[in-house]
Structure formats: C-alpha cells, structure tokens
Amino acid sequence: MEALKKKIMTEGKAIGTDIIKVDSFLNHQIDVAFMNEIGKEFARIFSDVEVTKIVTIEASGIAIAAIASQYFNYVPVVFAKKTESRNLDPDKYHGEVYSFTKQKVYPIMISKKYISSEDKILIIDDFLANGKAALALKNLCEQAGATVQGVGIVIEKGFQSGGKLLREENHIRVESLAIIDSIDDGKITFRD
Ligand code: 5GP
C-alpha cells in the first residue's frame, strides 16, 4: 500500500535496527481517516473469503480492527485481553505470547462466549515481528473450533521470522500492507 509506505517514511522512526515507532498514526495517536484507508484495503484483499468476526489483541489492534470492521459489513470485533480481571468471564480460551518489544511472556484470553465453531475469522494486528502474537491468536480461535481465514497485518518486518513461521511453517494466509526489508542507520527499506 503506497500511501502506507509514504506515511511510514514521513512519520515513522526507526529505533535501533529492529523497531519501528509509528506513534503519530497507529500506536498512540490514531489517524482515523488513514485507518479508514487501511480498513478498506484489508476488505479489498480479503474480499474472496467469508469473514464473520475479526479477532485482534489489545491495545493497538483494537482501533485498526474496529475501523476495518465497517468494510466487512460491521462484523463483530473480539480482542484478546492480556490481563486477568474480576469482570472477565471465567470460561475462556487461554494462550501465551512472548513479546518481542517487551521481552517477556504474557497471557492472552478470550471469553468462550465470543468465538464459536461457526466463525470464519480474520485476525488483524498492527505489526508482524516474530509471529508469536498472531500464532497465539490463531490457536485461541482454533480452541473454539473456528476457521481462521487469514491474518491481516499493517506493517510486517520482513527481516524477522514471523512471516516464515506463519506462512511456511503454519500455512496461514498472511497479507501485510507494507513489508519492511531492513532498517539500516535509521533508513527504512521496503519490499516491492
Ligand atoms: P510478534 O508477536 O510478531 O513478535 O510481535 C507482534 C507484536 O509486537 C505486535 O502486536 C506489536 O504490538 C508488537 N511489535 C513488534 N514489533 C514492533 C515494532 O517494531 N513496533 C511496534 N510499535 N510494535 C511492534
């Protein structure tokens, strides 16, 4: 998606050699008009499959998924929670994710009420790095017997292992709107 590449080039910042900061439109402040374009693009790419629900993970995935839902006939969005709380349904699916950015393992949970074996699910997330979050979300959906139609990613870091883990080792359809091939001395290079 050319507009996304342009946005990353003008507003994104490379941190070291492997982290991209896009707080001005995706991870802190949200550019809603631009998120609409992202939602439309996901809908165009996944127009060949049935989607009854979009699944994502808190926090940054929520806005992207909710805005995208408008272009998937307003299907419900379910986001995995990362912390236990007294008002979270005790009957839930569980998983664990190793966070590349936080360098620790955290739990993820979705109430059994909100995914069923009838569901055809599109997983959406902001970044793909080593693929642990997307794979754990897929496992949660499969615990419910749901079908995962694919994974939609806004920014994939192609130099990390997530693409290979999901596409080649787990045969998951992954569609990324921009793929970064390298970060070198603050310079971001995209895959064509
Ligand atoms: P993975 O599970 O694929 O290793 O990492 C994906 C998750 O880590 C995403 O949900 C995202 O929140 C976070 N993440 C990974 N790399 C980056 C990055 O370069 N920038 C930002 N902002 N988040 C990242």
PDB file of C-alpha atoms and ligand atoms in Angstrom:
ATOM      1  CA  MET A   1       0.000   0.000   0.000  1.00  0.00           C
ATOM      2  CA  GLU A   2       1.882   3.032  -1.318  1.00  0.00           C
ATOM      3  CA  ALA A   3       0.167   5.554   0.966  1.00  0.00           C
ATOM      4  CA  LEU A   4       1.217   3.499   3.989  1.00  0.00           C
ATOM      5  CA  LYS A   5       4.835   3.315   2.855  1.00  0.00           C
ATOM      6  CA  LYS A   6       4.806   7.087   2.394  1.00  0.00           C
ATOM      7  CA  LYS A   7       3.309   7.578   5.846  1.00  0.00           C
ATOM      8  CA  ILE A   8       5.962   5.353   7.442  1.00  0.00           C
ATOM      9  CA  MET A   9       8.711   7.228   5.581  1.00  0.00           C
ATOM     10  CA  THR A  10       7.459  10.648   6.655  1.00  0.00           C
ATOM     11  CA  GLU A  11       6.199   9.920  10.186  1.00  0.00           C
ATOM     12  CA  GLY A  12       7.883   6.676  11.279  1.00  0.00           C
ATOM     13  CA  LYS A  13      11.067   6.454  13.293  1.00  0.00           C
ATOM     14  CA  ALA A  14      13.476   3.558  13.414  1.00  0.00           C
ATOM     15  CA  ILE A  15      14.657   2.613  16.867  1.00  0.00           C
ATOM     16  CA  GLY A  16      17.899   0.701  16.585  1.00  0.00           C
ATOM     17  CA  THR A  17      17.871  -1.897  13.846  1.00  0.00           C
ATOM     18  CA  ASP A  18      14.605  -3.689  14.544  1.00  0.00           C
ATOM     19  CA  ILE A  19      11.844  -1.464  15.989  1.00  0.00           C
ATOM     20  CA  ILE A  20       9.615   0.966  14.142  1.00  0.00           C
ATOM     21  CA  LYS A  21       7.796   3.693  16.006  1.00  0.00           C
ATOM     22  CA  VAL A  22       4.615   4.906  14.334  1.00  0.00           C
ATOM     23  CA  ASP A  23       3.002   6.631  17.290  1.00  0.00           C
ATOM     24  CA  SER A  24       1.715   9.565  15.239  1.00  0.00           C
ATOM     25  CA  PHE A  25      -0.887   7.493  13.352  1.00  0.00           C
ATOM     26  CA  LEU A  26      -1.090   3.932  14.689  1.00  0.00           C
ATOM     27  CA  ASN A  27       0.242   3.228  18.176  1.00  0.00           C
ATOM     28  CA  HIS A  28      -0.516   6.304  20.258  1.00  0.00           C
ATOM     29  CA  GLN A  29      -2.331   8.981  18.257  1.00  0.00           C
ATOM     30  CA  ILE A  30      -4.684   7.460  15.687  1.00  0.00           C
ATOM     31  CA  ASP A  31      -5.162   8.964  12.238  1.00  0.00           C
ATOM     32  CA  VAL A  32      -8.766   7.868  11.747  1.00  0.00           C
ATOM     33  CA  ALA A  33      -9.042   8.943   8.106  1.00  0.00           C
ATOM     34  CA  PHE A  34      -5.912   6.967   7.322  1.00  0.00           C
ATOM     35  CA  MET A  35      -7.160   3.971   9.348  1.00  0.00           C
ATOM     36  CA  ASN A  36     -10.238   4.012   7.127  1.00  0.00           C
ATOM     37  CA  GLU A  37      -7.995   3.567   4.094  1.00  0.00           C
ATOM     38  CA  ILE A  38      -6.279   0.672   5.854  1.00  0.00           C
ATOM     39  CA  GLY A  39      -9.646  -0.900   6.650  1.00  0.00           C
ATOM     40  CA  LYS A  40     -10.760  -0.575   3.020  1.00  0.00           C
ATOM     41  CA  GLU A  41      -7.525  -2.166   1.830  1.00  0.00           C
ATOM     42  CA  PHE A  42      -7.965  -5.175   4.140  1.00  0.00           C
ATOM     43  CA  ALA A  43     -11.543  -5.557   2.874  1.00  0.00           C
ATOM     44  CA  ARG A  44     -10.351  -5.448  -0.740  1.00  0.00           C
ATOM     45  CA  ILE A  45      -7.598  -8.030  -0.138  1.00  0.00           C
ATOM     46  CA  PHE A  46      -9.825 -10.436   1.803  1.00  0.00           C
ATOM     47  CA  SER A  47     -12.923  -9.938  -0.391  1.00  0.00           C
ATOM     48  CA  ASP A  48     -12.593 -13.541  -1.623  1.00  0.00           C
ATOM     49  CA  VAL A  49     -13.258 -15.108   1.802  1.00  0.00           C
ATOM     50  CA  GLU A  50     -16.185 -15.068   4.198  1.00  0.00           C
ATOM     51  CA  VAL A  51     -15.485 -13.227   7.455  1.00  0.00           C
ATOM     52  CA  THR A  52     -17.935 -13.397  10.372  1.00  0.00           C
ATOM     53  CA  LYS A  53     -15.639 -11.948  13.020  1.00  0.00           C
ATOM     54  CA  ILE A  54     -12.388 -10.017  13.322  1.00  0.00           C
ATOM     55  CA  VAL A  55     -10.065 -11.042  16.139  1.00  0.00           C
ATOM     56  CA  THR A  56      -7.232  -8.887  17.428  1.00  0.00           C
ATOM     57  CA  ILE A  57      -5.237  -8.202  20.572  1.00  0.00           C
ATOM     58  CA  GLU A  58      -5.260  -5.217  22.905  1.00  0.00           C
ATOM     59  CA  ALA A  59      -4.290  -2.446  22.745  1.00  0.00           C
ATOM     60  CA  SER A  60      -3.193  -1.210  19.321  1.00  0.00           C
ATOM     61  CA  GLY A  61      -5.102  -3.839  17.353  1.00  0.00           C
ATOM     62  CA  ILE A  62      -8.483  -2.654  18.629  1.00  0.00           C
ATOM     63  CA  ALA A  63      -8.743   0.602  16.701  1.00  0.00           C
ATOM     64  CA  ILE A  64      -7.486  -0.955  13.483  1.00  0.00           C
ATOM     65  CA  ALA A  65      -9.894  -3.895  13.736  1.00  0.00           C
ATOM     66  CA  ALA A  66     -12.896  -1.772  14.730  1.00  0.00           C
ATOM     67  CA  ILE A  67     -12.374   0.648  11.860  1.00  0.00           C
ATOM     68  CA  ALA A  68     -11.756  -2.232   9.411  1.00  0.00           C
ATOM     69  CA  SER A  69     -14.972  -3.956  10.539  1.00  0.00           C
ATOM     70  CA  GLN A  70     -17.008  -1.231   8.825  1.00  0.00           C
ATOM     71  CA  TYR A  71     -15.758  -2.568   5.494  1.00  0.00           C
ATOM     72  CA  PHE A  72     -16.577  -6.175   6.431  1.00  0.00           C
ATOM     73  CA  ASN A  73     -20.299  -5.477   6.923  1.00  0.00           C
ATOM     74  CA  TYR A  74     -19.729  -4.422  10.518  1.00  0.00           C
ATOM     75  CA  VAL A  75     -18.824  -7.917  11.730  1.00  0.00           C
ATOM     76  CA  PRO A  76     -18.096  -8.022  15.479  1.00  0.00           C
ATOM     77  CA  VAL A  77     -14.546  -7.421  16.649  1.00  0.00           C
ATOM     78  CA  VAL A  78     -13.199  -9.521  19.513  1.00  0.00           C
ATOM     79  CA  PHE A  79      -9.961  -8.515  21.164  1.00  0.00           C
ATOM     80  CA  ALA A  80      -7.864 -10.828  23.278  1.00  0.00           C
ATOM     81  CA  LYS A  81      -7.193  -9.441  26.750  1.00  0.00           C
ATOM     82  CA  LYS A  82      -3.775  -9.548  28.306  1.00  0.00           C
ATOM     83  CA  THR A  83      -4.649  -9.222  31.976  1.00  0.00           C
ATOM     84  CA  GLU A  84      -6.949 -11.132  34.296  1.00  0.00           C
ATOM     85  CA  SER A  85      -9.672  -9.132  35.967  1.00  0.00           C
ATOM     86  CA  ARG A  86     -12.671  -9.934  38.122  1.00  0.00           C
ATOM     87  CA  ASN A  87     -15.108  -8.946  35.426  1.00  0.00           C
ATOM     88  CA  LEU A  88     -13.552 -11.239  32.801  1.00  0.00           C
ATOM     89  CA  ASP A  89     -15.638 -14.337  32.156  1.00  0.00           C
ATOM     90  CA  PRO A  90     -14.049 -17.343  33.944  1.00  0.00           C
ATOM     91  CA  ASP A  91     -14.922 -19.569  30.981  1.00  0.00           C
ATOM     92  CA  LYS A  92     -12.272 -18.578  28.452  1.00  0.00           C
ATOM     93  CA  TYR A  93      -9.681 -19.708  25.947  1.00  0.00           C
ATOM     94  CA  HIS A  94      -6.072 -19.149  27.024  1.00  0.00           C
ATOM     95  CA  GLY A  95      -2.758 -18.680  25.297  1.00  0.00           C
ATOM     96  CA  GLU A  96       0.708 -17.305  25.916  1.00  0.00           C
ATOM     97  CA  VAL A  97       2.744 -14.877  23.846  1.00  0.00           C
ATOM     98  CA  TYR A  98       6.391 -13.954  24.026  1.00  0.00           C
ATOM     99  CA  SER A  99       6.552 -10.220  23.414  1.00  0.00           C
ATOM    100  CA  PHE A 100       9.424  -9.147  21.278  1.00  0.00           C
ATOM    101  CA  THR A 101       9.099  -5.481  22.219  1.00  0.00           C
ATOM    102  CA  LYS A 102       8.562  -6.079  25.966  1.00  0.00           C
ATOM    103  CA  GLN A 103      10.846  -9.140  26.111  1.00  0.00           C
ATOM    104  CA  LYS A 104       8.546 -11.122  28.355  1.00  0.00           C
ATOM    105  CA  VAL A 105       5.779 -13.714  28.200  1.00  0.00           C
ATOM    106  CA  TYR A 106       2.222 -12.541  28.764  1.00  0.00           C
ATOM    107  CA  PRO A 107      -1.107 -14.400  28.799  1.00  0.00           C
ATOM    108  CA  ILE A 108      -3.910 -13.787  26.303  1.00  0.00           C
ATOM    109  CA  MET A 109      -7.547 -14.642  26.915  1.00  0.00           C
ATOM    110  CA  ILE A 110     -10.847 -14.591  25.046  1.00  0.00           C
ATOM    111  CA  SER A 111     -14.182 -15.443  26.640  1.00  0.00           C
ATOM    112  CA  LYS A 112     -15.727 -18.615  25.193  1.00  0.00           C
ATOM    113  CA  LYS A 113     -18.912 -16.591  24.590  1.00  0.00           C
ATOM    114  CA  TYR A 114     -17.419 -14.640  21.732  1.00  0.00           C
ATOM    115  CA  ILE A 115     -15.941 -17.234  19.369  1.00  0.00           C
ATOM    116  CA  SER A 116     -17.718 -20.331  18.144  1.00  0.00           C
ATOM    117  CA  SER A 117     -17.104 -23.198  15.761  1.00  0.00           C
ATOM    118  CA  GLU A 118     -19.319 -21.401  13.201  1.00  0.00           C
ATOM    119  CA  ASP A 119     -16.999 -18.422  12.983  1.00  0.00           C
ATOM    120  CA  LYS A 120     -14.839 -17.561   9.982  1.00  0.00           C
ATOM    121  CA  ILE A 121     -12.167 -15.357  11.433  1.00  0.00           C
ATOM    122  CA  LEU A 122      -9.857 -12.695  10.125  1.00  0.00           C
ATOM    123  CA  ILE A 123      -7.028 -11.884  12.530  1.00  0.00           C
ATOM    124  CA  ILE A 124      -5.767  -8.304  12.352  1.00  0.00           C
ATOM    125  CA  ASP A 125      -2.747  -6.771  14.065  1.00  0.00           C
ATOM    126  CA  ASP A 126      -0.560  -3.701  13.761  1.00  0.00           C
ATOM    127  CA  PHE A 127       2.877  -5.352  13.419  1.00  0.00           C
ATOM    128  CA  LEU A 128       4.279  -8.725  12.496  1.00  0.00           C
ATOM    129  CA  ALA A 129       7.697  -9.341  14.026  1.00  0.00           C
ATOM    130  CA  ASN A 130       8.342 -12.934  15.127  1.00  0.00           C
ATOM    131  CA  GLY A 131       4.748 -14.029  14.668  1.00  0.00           C
ATOM    132  CA  LYS A 132       4.080 -15.115  18.256  1.00  0.00           C
ATOM    133  CA  ALA A 133       1.029 -12.888  18.812  1.00  0.00           C
ATOM    134  CA  ALA A 134      -0.663 -13.872  15.538  1.00  0.00           C
ATOM    135  CA  LEU A 135       0.026 -17.570  16.084  1.00  0.00           C
ATOM    136  CA  ALA A 136      -1.320 -17.455  19.648  1.00  0.00           C
ATOM    137  CA  LEU A 137      -4.482 -15.696  18.397  1.00  0.00           C
ATOM    138  CA  LYS A 138      -4.928 -18.381  15.758  1.00  0.00           C
ATOM    139  CA  ASN A 139      -4.557 -21.071  18.419  1.00  0.00           C
ATOM    140  CA  LEU A 140      -7.237 -19.397  20.563  1.00  0.00           C
ATOM    141  CA  CYS A 141      -9.637 -19.320  17.612  1.00  0.00           C
ATOM    142  CA  GLU A 142      -8.928 -22.972  16.894  1.00  0.00           C
ATOM    143  CA  GLN A 143      -9.591 -23.933  20.506  1.00  0.00           C
ATOM    144  CA  ALA A 144     -13.135 -22.759  19.732  1.00  0.00           C
ATOM    145  CA  GLY A 145     -13.241 -24.810  16.527  1.00  0.00           C
ATOM    146  CA  ALA A 146     -13.427 -21.635  14.417  1.00  0.00           C
ATOM    147  CA  THR A 147     -11.869 -21.324  10.955  1.00  0.00           C
ATOM    148  CA  VAL A 148      -9.091 -18.776  10.550  1.00  0.00           C
ATOM    149  CA  GLN A 149      -9.326 -17.330   7.039  1.00  0.00           C
ATOM    150  CA  GLY A 150      -6.142 -15.317   7.270  1.00  0.00           C
ATOM    151  CA  VAL A 151      -4.079 -12.732   9.058  1.00  0.00           C
ATOM    152  CA  GLY A 152      -4.039  -9.065   8.038  1.00  0.00           C
ATOM    153  CA  ILE A 153      -1.032  -7.062   9.200  1.00  0.00           C
ATOM    154  CA  VAL A 154      -0.459  -3.341   8.792  1.00  0.00           C
ATOM    155  CA  ILE A 155       3.365  -3.421   8.969  1.00  0.00           C
ATOM    156  CA  GLU A 156       5.415  -6.605   8.598  1.00  0.00           C
ATOM    157  CA  LYS A 157       9.098  -6.553   9.430  1.00  0.00           C
ATOM    158  CA  GLY A 158      10.263  -8.929   6.748  1.00  0.00           C
ATOM    159  CA  PHE A 159      13.695  -9.308   8.300  1.00  0.00           C
ATOM    160  CA  GLN A 160      12.200 -11.025  11.365  1.00  0.00           C
ATOM    161  CA  SER A 161      10.948 -14.593  11.474  1.00  0.00           C
ATOM    162  CA  GLY A 162       7.151 -14.108  11.748  1.00  0.00           C
ATOM    163  CA  GLY A 163       6.406 -14.273   8.032  1.00  0.00           C
ATOM    164  CA  LYS A 164       8.198 -17.595   7.681  1.00  0.00           C
ATOM    165  CA  LEU A 165       6.671 -19.019  10.885  1.00  0.00           C
ATOM    166  CA  LEU A 166       3.129 -18.206   9.795  1.00  0.00           C
ATOM    167  CA  ARG A 167       3.261 -18.691   6.010  1.00  0.00           C
ATOM    168  CA  GLU A 168       5.691 -21.560   5.590  1.00  0.00           C
ATOM    169  CA  GLU A 169       5.578 -23.484   8.860  1.00  0.00           C
ATOM    170  CA  ASN A 170       1.895 -22.997   9.690  1.00  0.00           C
ATOM    171  CA  HIS A 171       0.427 -22.494   6.183  1.00  0.00           C
ATOM    172  CA  ILE A 172      -1.503 -19.391   7.209  1.00  0.00           C
ATOM    173  CA  ARG A 173      -2.527 -16.777   4.662  1.00  0.00           C
ATOM    174  CA  VAL A 174      -0.796 -13.585   5.771  1.00  0.00           C
ATOM    175  CA  GLU A 175      -1.391 -10.297   3.959  1.00  0.00           C
ATOM    176  CA  SER A 176       0.705  -7.324   5.013  1.00  0.00           C
ATOM    177  CA  LEU A 177       0.030  -3.811   3.752  1.00  0.00           C
ATOM    178  CA  ALA A 178       3.715  -2.854   3.945  1.00  0.00           C
ATOM    179  CA  ILE A 179       6.744  -5.077   4.365  1.00  0.00           C
ATOM    180  CA  ILE A 180       9.974  -3.590   5.654  1.00  0.00           C
ATOM    181  CA  ASP A 181      13.053  -5.416   4.438  1.00  0.00           C
ATOM    182  CA  SER A 182      15.655  -3.612   6.503  1.00  0.00           C
ATOM    183  CA  ILE A 183      16.438  -0.775   8.861  1.00  0.00           C
ATOM    184  CA  ASP A 184      19.950   0.447   8.350  1.00  0.00           C
ATOM    185  CA  ASP A 185      21.288   3.512  10.138  1.00  0.00           C
ATOM    186  CA  GLY A 186      17.745   4.821  10.533  1.00  0.00           C
ATOM    187  CA  LYS A 187      16.956   4.210   6.858  1.00  0.00           C
ATOM    188  CA  ILE A 188      13.869   2.076   6.220  1.00  0.00           C
ATOM    189  CA  THR A 189      13.808  -0.046   3.051  1.00  0.00           C
ATOM    190  CA  PHE A 190      10.563  -1.620   1.823  1.00  0.00           C
ATOM    191  CA  ARG A 191       9.978  -4.789  -0.145  1.00  0.00           C
ATOM    192  CA  ASP A 192       8.428  -4.005  -3.573  1.00  0.00           C
TER     193      ASP A 192
HETATM  194  P1  5GP B   1       5.333 -10.706  17.203  1.00  0.00           P
HETATM  195  O1  5GP B   1       4.388 -11.468  18.086  1.00  0.00           O
HETATM  196  O2  5GP B   1       5.040 -10.871  15.744  1.00  0.00           O
HETATM  197  O3  5GP B   1       6.780 -10.979  17.547  1.00  0.00           O
HETATM  198  O4  5GP B   1       5.164  -9.168  17.548  1.00  0.00           O
HETATM  199  C1  5GP B   1       3.977  -8.522  17.184  1.00  0.00           C
HETATM  200  C2  5GP B   1       3.508  -7.623  18.294  1.00  0.00           C
HETATM  201  O5  5GP B   1       4.584  -6.914  18.891  1.00  0.00           O
HETATM  202  C3  5GP B   1       2.548  -6.602  17.717  1.00  0.00           C
HETATM  203  O6  5GP B   1       1.273  -6.821  18.290  1.00  0.00           O
HETATM  204  C4  5GP B   1       3.107  -5.252  18.118  1.00  0.00           C
HETATM  205  O7  5GP B   1       2.285  -4.689  19.102  1.00  0.00           O
HETATM  206  C5  5GP B   1       4.471  -5.509  18.731  1.00  0.00           C
HETATM  207  N1  5GP B   1       5.577  -5.079  17.825  1.00  0.00           N
HETATM  208  C6  5GP B   1       6.519  -5.875  17.274  1.00  0.00           C
HETATM  209  N2  5GP B   1       7.431  -5.159  16.598  1.00  0.00           N
HETATM  210  C7  5GP B   1       7.058  -3.875  16.712  1.00  0.00           C
HETATM  211  C8  5GP B   1       7.613  -2.633  16.210  1.00  0.00           C
HETATM  212  O8  5GP B   1       8.635  -2.572  15.512  1.00  0.00           O
HETATM  213  N3  5GP B   1       6.933  -1.514  16.525  1.00  0.00           N
HETATM  214  C9  5GP B   1       5.794  -1.512  17.276  1.00  0.00           C
HETATM  215  N4  5GP B   1       5.207  -0.344  17.523  1.00  0.00           N
HETATM  216  N5  5GP B   1       5.251  -2.655  17.771  1.00  0.00           N
HETATM  217  C10 5GP B   1       5.874  -3.819  17.489  1.00  0.00           C
END
